[in-house]
Amino acid sequence: MGLKPVSKTKPQDTYSAEEWAARCELAACYRLLAKFRMTDLTNTHVSLRVPGTEEHYLLNGYGLLFEEITASNLVKFDLDGTILDDSPYEMNPAGFAFHAGVHVARKDARAVLHTHTRAGCAIGAMKRGLLPLNQMSLIFYDRIAYSDYTYVERMDEASQLVRDLGDKNALIMRNHGLLTCGSTVGEAFILMYYLDKACQIQMDTLATGEEMHVPPPRVCAEAADRWWTWYKNAPFGQTDWDALIRQLDREDPSYKS
């Protein structure tokens, strides 16, 4: 029996250069979420608009751990929920529903990221929400939205969440988790990293039982303004994102496959 011919086609040859770059960025985001333990087994999701399109998006294949995500096994879909590539994977219904809803309402939100981290769920269960207790939480001072719990599996069920998010780039989903969005996948990830860290710090502070010190509103507002003007015209956290990509490339570049 003859040997089966080996295909010389590389995964990236199937896509435009712009789409392949976007796939690599999104796959890197999933690997970094796994690295920083911001995953929930095969649940939660990150979506990214395909460059050059208005209604085509990328999402993780349902059933894969984030450490298994690669550029080539991401699923491409449209706003009708139709899978547009030859993928063996389906989409998480909730993942499609509220990611698509946010993308429709927010053309500036190229990337949408959702987590169920322990600290994020804990803060989501607190009436007071996120408190301005440290530098990281001050990033979100007057810049975070809240949405009451609702079970989402269809796009129409995400309408309240989308309205609550409004023009903010961060959302605490009460009794559920966290959501961030950004003009790039890197911006959405860095915002989530800092938001989750702020939630962790708040839970650690509350656990001490000590009286909390909160800076006055004027100080909080000034700190938030300075955080957001630090990057000037670049996406928030771009320097951090670039550094993390370099680290990921040294440790495990298999996300690019």
Short mmCIF file of C-alpha atoms in Angstrom, two decimals:
data_model
loop_
_atom_site.label_atom_id
_atom_site.label_comp_id
_atom_site.label_asym_id
_atom_site.label_seq_id
_atom_site.Cartn_x
_atom_site.Cartn_y
_atom_site.Cartn_z
CA MET A 1 0.00 0.00 0.00
CA GLY A 2 1.39 3.38 -1.00
CA LEU A 3 1.97 6.14 1.50
CA LYS A 4 -0.70 8.82 1.78
CA PRO A 5 0.53 12.08 0.21
CA VAL A 6 1.49 14.68 2.79
CA SER A 7 -0.38 17.96 2.44
CA LYS A 8 1.93 20.91 2.03
CA THR A 9 -0.82 23.38 2.78
CA LYS A 10 -0.19 25.30 6.00
CA PRO A 11 -3.17 26.39 8.13
CA GLN A 12 -2.44 30.05 7.47
CA ASP A 13 -2.65 29.52 3.71
CA THR A 14 -6.41 29.04 4.09
CA TYR A 15 -6.96 32.61 5.30
CA SER A 16 -6.04 36.14 4.34
CA ALA A 17 -2.97 37.54 6.08
CA GLU A 18 -5.20 39.88 8.09
CA GLU A 19 -7.52 37.11 9.27
CA TRP A 20 -4.61 34.83 10.18
CA ALA A 21 -3.02 37.60 12.27
CA ALA A 22 -6.36 38.11 14.05
CA ARG A 23 -6.66 34.38 14.67
CA CYS A 24 -3.19 34.29 16.19
CA GLU A 25 -4.00 37.24 18.45
CA LEU A 26 -7.23 35.67 19.66
CA ALA A 27 -5.59 32.28 20.23
CA ALA A 28 -2.88 34.05 22.26
CA CYS A 29 -5.60 35.62 24.41
CA TYR A 30 -7.10 32.21 25.18
CA ARG A 31 -3.66 30.81 26.11
CA LEU A 32 -3.00 33.80 28.40
CA LEU A 33 -6.35 33.32 30.11
CA ALA A 34 -5.28 29.73 30.81
CA LYS A 35 -1.82 30.88 31.97
CA PHE A 36 -3.31 33.34 34.47
CA ARG A 37 -6.00 30.86 35.63
CA MET A 38 -8.94 32.91 34.43
CA THR A 39 -10.75 29.95 32.88
CA ASP A 40 -13.80 27.87 33.81
CA LEU A 41 -13.07 24.49 32.20
CA THR A 42 -14.57 24.74 28.67
CA ASN A 43 -16.91 27.59 29.55
CA THR A 44 -16.60 31.36 28.96
CA HIS A 45 -15.44 32.87 25.72
CA VAL A 46 -13.66 35.62 23.80
CA SER A 47 -14.78 36.90 20.41
CA LEU A 48 -13.02 39.02 17.83
CA ARG A 49 -14.29 40.67 14.66
CA VAL A 50 -12.54 39.44 11.51
CA PRO A 51 -10.61 42.38 9.98
CA GLY A 52 -12.16 43.88 6.89
CA THR A 53 -15.64 42.58 7.72
CA GLU A 54 -18.55 43.99 9.68
CA GLU A 55 -20.42 40.80 10.50
CA HIS A 56 -17.89 37.95 10.69
CA TYR A 57 -16.42 36.96 14.04
CA LEU A 58 -14.13 34.39 15.66
CA LEU A 59 -14.92 32.39 18.80
CA ASN A 60 -13.54 29.32 20.55
CA GLY A 61 -14.80 25.90 19.54
CA TYR A 62 -17.17 24.62 22.22
CA GLY A 63 -15.64 21.82 24.28
CA LEU A 64 -11.99 22.87 23.99
CA LEU A 65 -9.95 23.90 27.00
CA PHE A 66 -8.38 27.30 26.52
CA GLU A 67 -4.91 25.73 26.55
CA GLU A 68 -5.99 23.77 23.45
CA ILE A 69 -7.04 26.79 21.41
CA THR A 70 -5.03 27.49 18.28
CA ALA A 71 -5.38 29.98 15.45
CA SER A 72 -6.70 27.28 13.10
CA ASN A 73 -9.33 25.72 15.40
CA LEU A 74 -11.14 28.97 16.14
CA VAL A 75 -14.68 29.06 14.73
CA LYS A 76 -15.78 31.81 12.30
CA PHE A 77 -19.46 32.79 12.42
CA ASP A 78 -21.87 35.52 11.32
CA LEU A 79 -24.55 37.39 13.23
CA ASP A 80 -27.16 34.79 12.27
CA GLY A 81 -25.13 32.20 14.14
CA THR A 82 -24.04 30.44 10.96
CA ILE A 83 -20.59 28.82 11.12
CA LEU A 84 -18.67 30.01 8.07
CA ASP A 85 -15.70 27.68 7.98
CA ASP A 86 -15.16 23.94 7.84
CA SER A 87 -14.98 23.43 11.59
CA PRO A 88 -15.67 20.22 13.53
CA TYR A 89 -16.65 22.35 16.52
CA GLU A 90 -19.86 24.08 17.46
CA MET A 91 -20.26 27.37 19.32
CA ASN A 92 -21.33 27.81 22.91
CA PRO A 93 -24.92 29.18 22.56
CA ALA A 94 -24.40 31.73 25.33
CA GLY A 95 -21.08 32.71 23.79
CA PHE A 96 -22.73 33.53 20.49
CA ALA A 97 -25.74 35.23 22.07
CA PHE A 98 -24.22 38.00 24.11
CA HIS A 99 -21.02 38.41 22.15
CA ALA A 100 -23.02 38.96 18.97
CA GLY A 101 -25.31 41.35 20.86
CA VAL A 102 -22.39 43.46 22.07
CA HIS A 103 -20.73 43.49 18.66
CA VAL A 104 -23.93 44.67 16.98
CA ALA A 105 -24.47 47.49 19.48
CA ARG A 106 -20.82 48.52 19.79
CA LYS A 107 -18.97 48.82 16.49
CA ASP A 108 -15.94 50.04 18.44
CA ALA A 109 -15.82 46.77 20.40
CA ARG A 110 -13.78 44.55 18.09
CA ALA A 111 -13.09 42.12 20.94
CA VAL A 112 -15.38 40.95 23.76
CA LEU A 113 -14.08 38.86 26.67
CA HIS A 114 -16.09 37.08 29.38
CA THR A 115 -14.86 35.23 32.50
CA HIS A 116 -16.20 33.38 35.54
CA THR A 117 -13.22 33.93 37.83
CA ARG A 118 -13.61 33.28 41.55
CA ALA A 119 -12.97 36.89 42.51
CA GLY A 120 -15.11 38.29 39.70
CA CYS A 121 -18.06 36.10 40.70
CA ALA A 122 -17.60 37.10 44.34
CA ILE A 123 -17.67 40.84 43.58
CA GLY A 124 -20.64 40.23 41.26
CA ALA A 125 -22.55 38.87 44.27
CA MET A 126 -21.90 41.99 46.38
CA LYS A 127 -24.39 44.86 46.38
CA ARG A 128 -21.60 47.42 46.63
CA GLY A 129 -19.82 46.02 43.59
CA LEU A 130 -16.25 47.09 42.89
CA LEU A 131 -14.87 49.58 45.41
CA PRO A 132 -12.06 52.10 44.69
CA LEU A 133 -9.58 50.44 47.05
CA ASN A 134 -6.39 50.31 44.99
CA GLN A 135 -4.71 51.57 41.82
CA MET A 136 -6.10 48.74 39.71
CA SER A 137 -9.70 49.33 40.76
CA LEU A 138 -9.25 53.05 40.08
CA ILE A 139 -8.83 52.21 36.39
CA PHE A 140 -12.57 51.49 36.42
CA TYR A 141 -13.71 54.39 38.58
CA ASP A 142 -16.91 55.72 36.95
CA ARG A 143 -16.03 53.49 34.00
CA ILE A 144 -17.73 50.21 34.87
CA ALA A 145 -21.31 49.07 34.30
CA TYR A 146 -23.47 46.53 36.14
CA SER A 147 -26.11 44.16 34.84
CA ASP A 148 -28.50 42.02 36.89
CA TYR A 149 -28.43 38.29 36.37
CA THR A 150 -30.30 36.69 33.51
CA TYR A 151 -29.69 33.33 31.87
CA VAL A 152 -28.58 33.96 28.29
CA GLU A 153 -28.69 31.45 25.44
CA ARG A 154 -30.40 33.51 22.74
CA MET A 155 -29.47 36.88 21.29
CA ASP A 156 -32.76 38.48 22.42
CA GLU A 157 -32.00 37.41 26.00
CA ALA A 158 -28.80 39.47 25.90
CA SER A 159 -30.57 42.77 25.15
CA GLN A 160 -30.63 43.99 28.76
CA LEU A 161 -26.98 43.15 29.25
CA VAL A 162 -26.10 45.12 26.12
CA ARG A 163 -28.14 48.12 27.27
CA ASP A 164 -26.52 48.01 30.72
CA LEU A 165 -23.03 47.91 29.21
CA GLY A 166 -23.78 51.09 27.25
CA ASP A 167 -20.57 52.81 26.20
CA LYS A 168 -18.43 51.27 28.96
CA ASN A 169 -15.59 48.82 28.32
CA ALA A 170 -16.12 46.82 31.52
CA LEU A 171 -19.17 45.15 32.99
CA ILE A 172 -19.82 43.29 36.23
CA MET A 173 -22.51 40.69 35.50
CA ARG A 174 -24.18 40.30 38.89
CA ASN A 175 -24.21 36.73 40.24
CA HIS A 176 -22.36 35.67 37.09
CA GLY A 177 -18.94 37.08 36.19
CA LEU A 178 -17.04 39.77 34.35
CA LEU A 179 -17.00 41.16 30.81
CA THR A 180 -14.60 43.51 29.06
CA CYS A 181 -14.41 44.77 25.51
CA GLY A 182 -11.84 46.67 23.51
CA SER A 183 -10.73 48.01 20.17
CA THR A 184 -8.23 45.13 20.14
CA VAL A 185 -8.15 41.72 21.77
CA GLY A 186 -5.10 42.91 23.71
CA GLU A 187 -7.05 45.82 25.19
CA ALA A 188 -9.91 43.53 26.23
CA PHE A 189 -7.44 41.12 27.86
CA ILE A 190 -5.46 43.75 29.78
CA LEU A 191 -8.67 45.32 31.06
CA MET A 192 -9.83 41.88 32.23
CA TYR A 193 -6.48 41.18 33.87
CA TYR A 194 -6.66 44.40 35.89
CA LEU A 195 -10.38 44.04 36.62
CA ASP A 196 -9.95 40.53 37.97
CA LYS A 197 -6.89 41.59 39.99
CA ALA A 198 -8.89 44.49 41.47
CA CYS A 199 -11.63 42.03 42.46
CA GLN A 200 -9.04 39.75 44.10
CA ILE A 201 -7.56 42.63 46.08
CA GLN A 202 -11.00 43.69 47.27
CA MET A 203 -11.82 40.18 48.49
CA ASP A 204 -8.46 39.95 50.29
CA THR A 205 -9.06 43.34 51.91
CA LEU A 206 -12.54 42.39 53.08
CA ALA A 207 -11.19 39.14 54.53
CA THR A 208 -8.98 41.04 56.97
CA GLY A 209 -12.01 42.51 58.72
CA GLU A 210 -10.17 45.82 59.03
CA GLU A 211 -11.89 49.11 58.28
CA MET A 212 -11.26 50.06 54.66
CA HIS A 213 -9.76 53.35 53.55
CA VAL A 214 -11.25 54.76 50.34
CA PRO A 215 -9.63 57.75 48.58
CA PRO A 216 -11.87 60.82 48.13
CA PRO A 217 -13.82 61.04 44.84
CA ARG A 218 -11.58 63.80 43.43
CA VAL A 219 -8.48 61.64 43.87
CA CYS A 220 -10.23 58.60 42.37
CA ALA A 221 -11.40 60.55 39.33
CA GLU A 222 -7.96 62.04 38.69
CA ALA A 223 -6.29 58.63 38.98
CA ALA A 224 -8.74 57.10 36.50
CA ASP A 225 -8.18 59.93 34.02
CA ARG A 226 -4.43 59.52 34.24
CA TRP A 227 -4.64 55.74 33.75
CA TRP A 228 -6.63 56.21 30.55
CA THR A 229 -4.48 59.01 29.11
CA TRP A 230 -1.25 57.10 29.77
CA TYR A 231 -1.51 55.21 26.47
CA LYS A 232 -2.42 58.30 24.45
CA ASN A 233 -3.66 57.05 21.07
CA ALA A 234 -2.74 53.38 21.63
CA PRO A 235 -5.20 50.79 22.97
CA PHE A 236 -5.25 50.54 26.76
CA GLY A 237 -2.48 48.26 27.99
CA GLN A 238 -0.73 47.88 24.63
CA THR A 239 2.75 47.83 26.23
CA ASP A 240 1.69 45.05 28.61
CA TRP A 241 0.06 43.06 25.80
CA ASP A 242 3.18 43.25 23.63
CA ALA A 243 5.30 42.01 26.54
CA LEU A 244 2.93 39.08 27.19
CA ILE A 245 3.03 38.05 23.52
CA ARG A 246 6.84 38.01 23.65
CA GLN A 247 6.68 35.83 26.77
CA LEU A 248 4.14 33.47 25.17
CA ASP A 249 6.29 33.16 22.05
CA ARG A 250 9.25 32.11 24.20
CA GLU A 251 7.27 29.64 26.30
CA ASP A 252 4.83 28.03 23.84
CA PRO A 253 4.23 29.42 20.36
CA SER A 254 1.92 26.51 19.45
CA TYR A 255 -1.07 28.88 19.61
CA LYS A 256 -0.04 29.99 16.13
CA SER A 257 -0.70 26.58 14.59
#
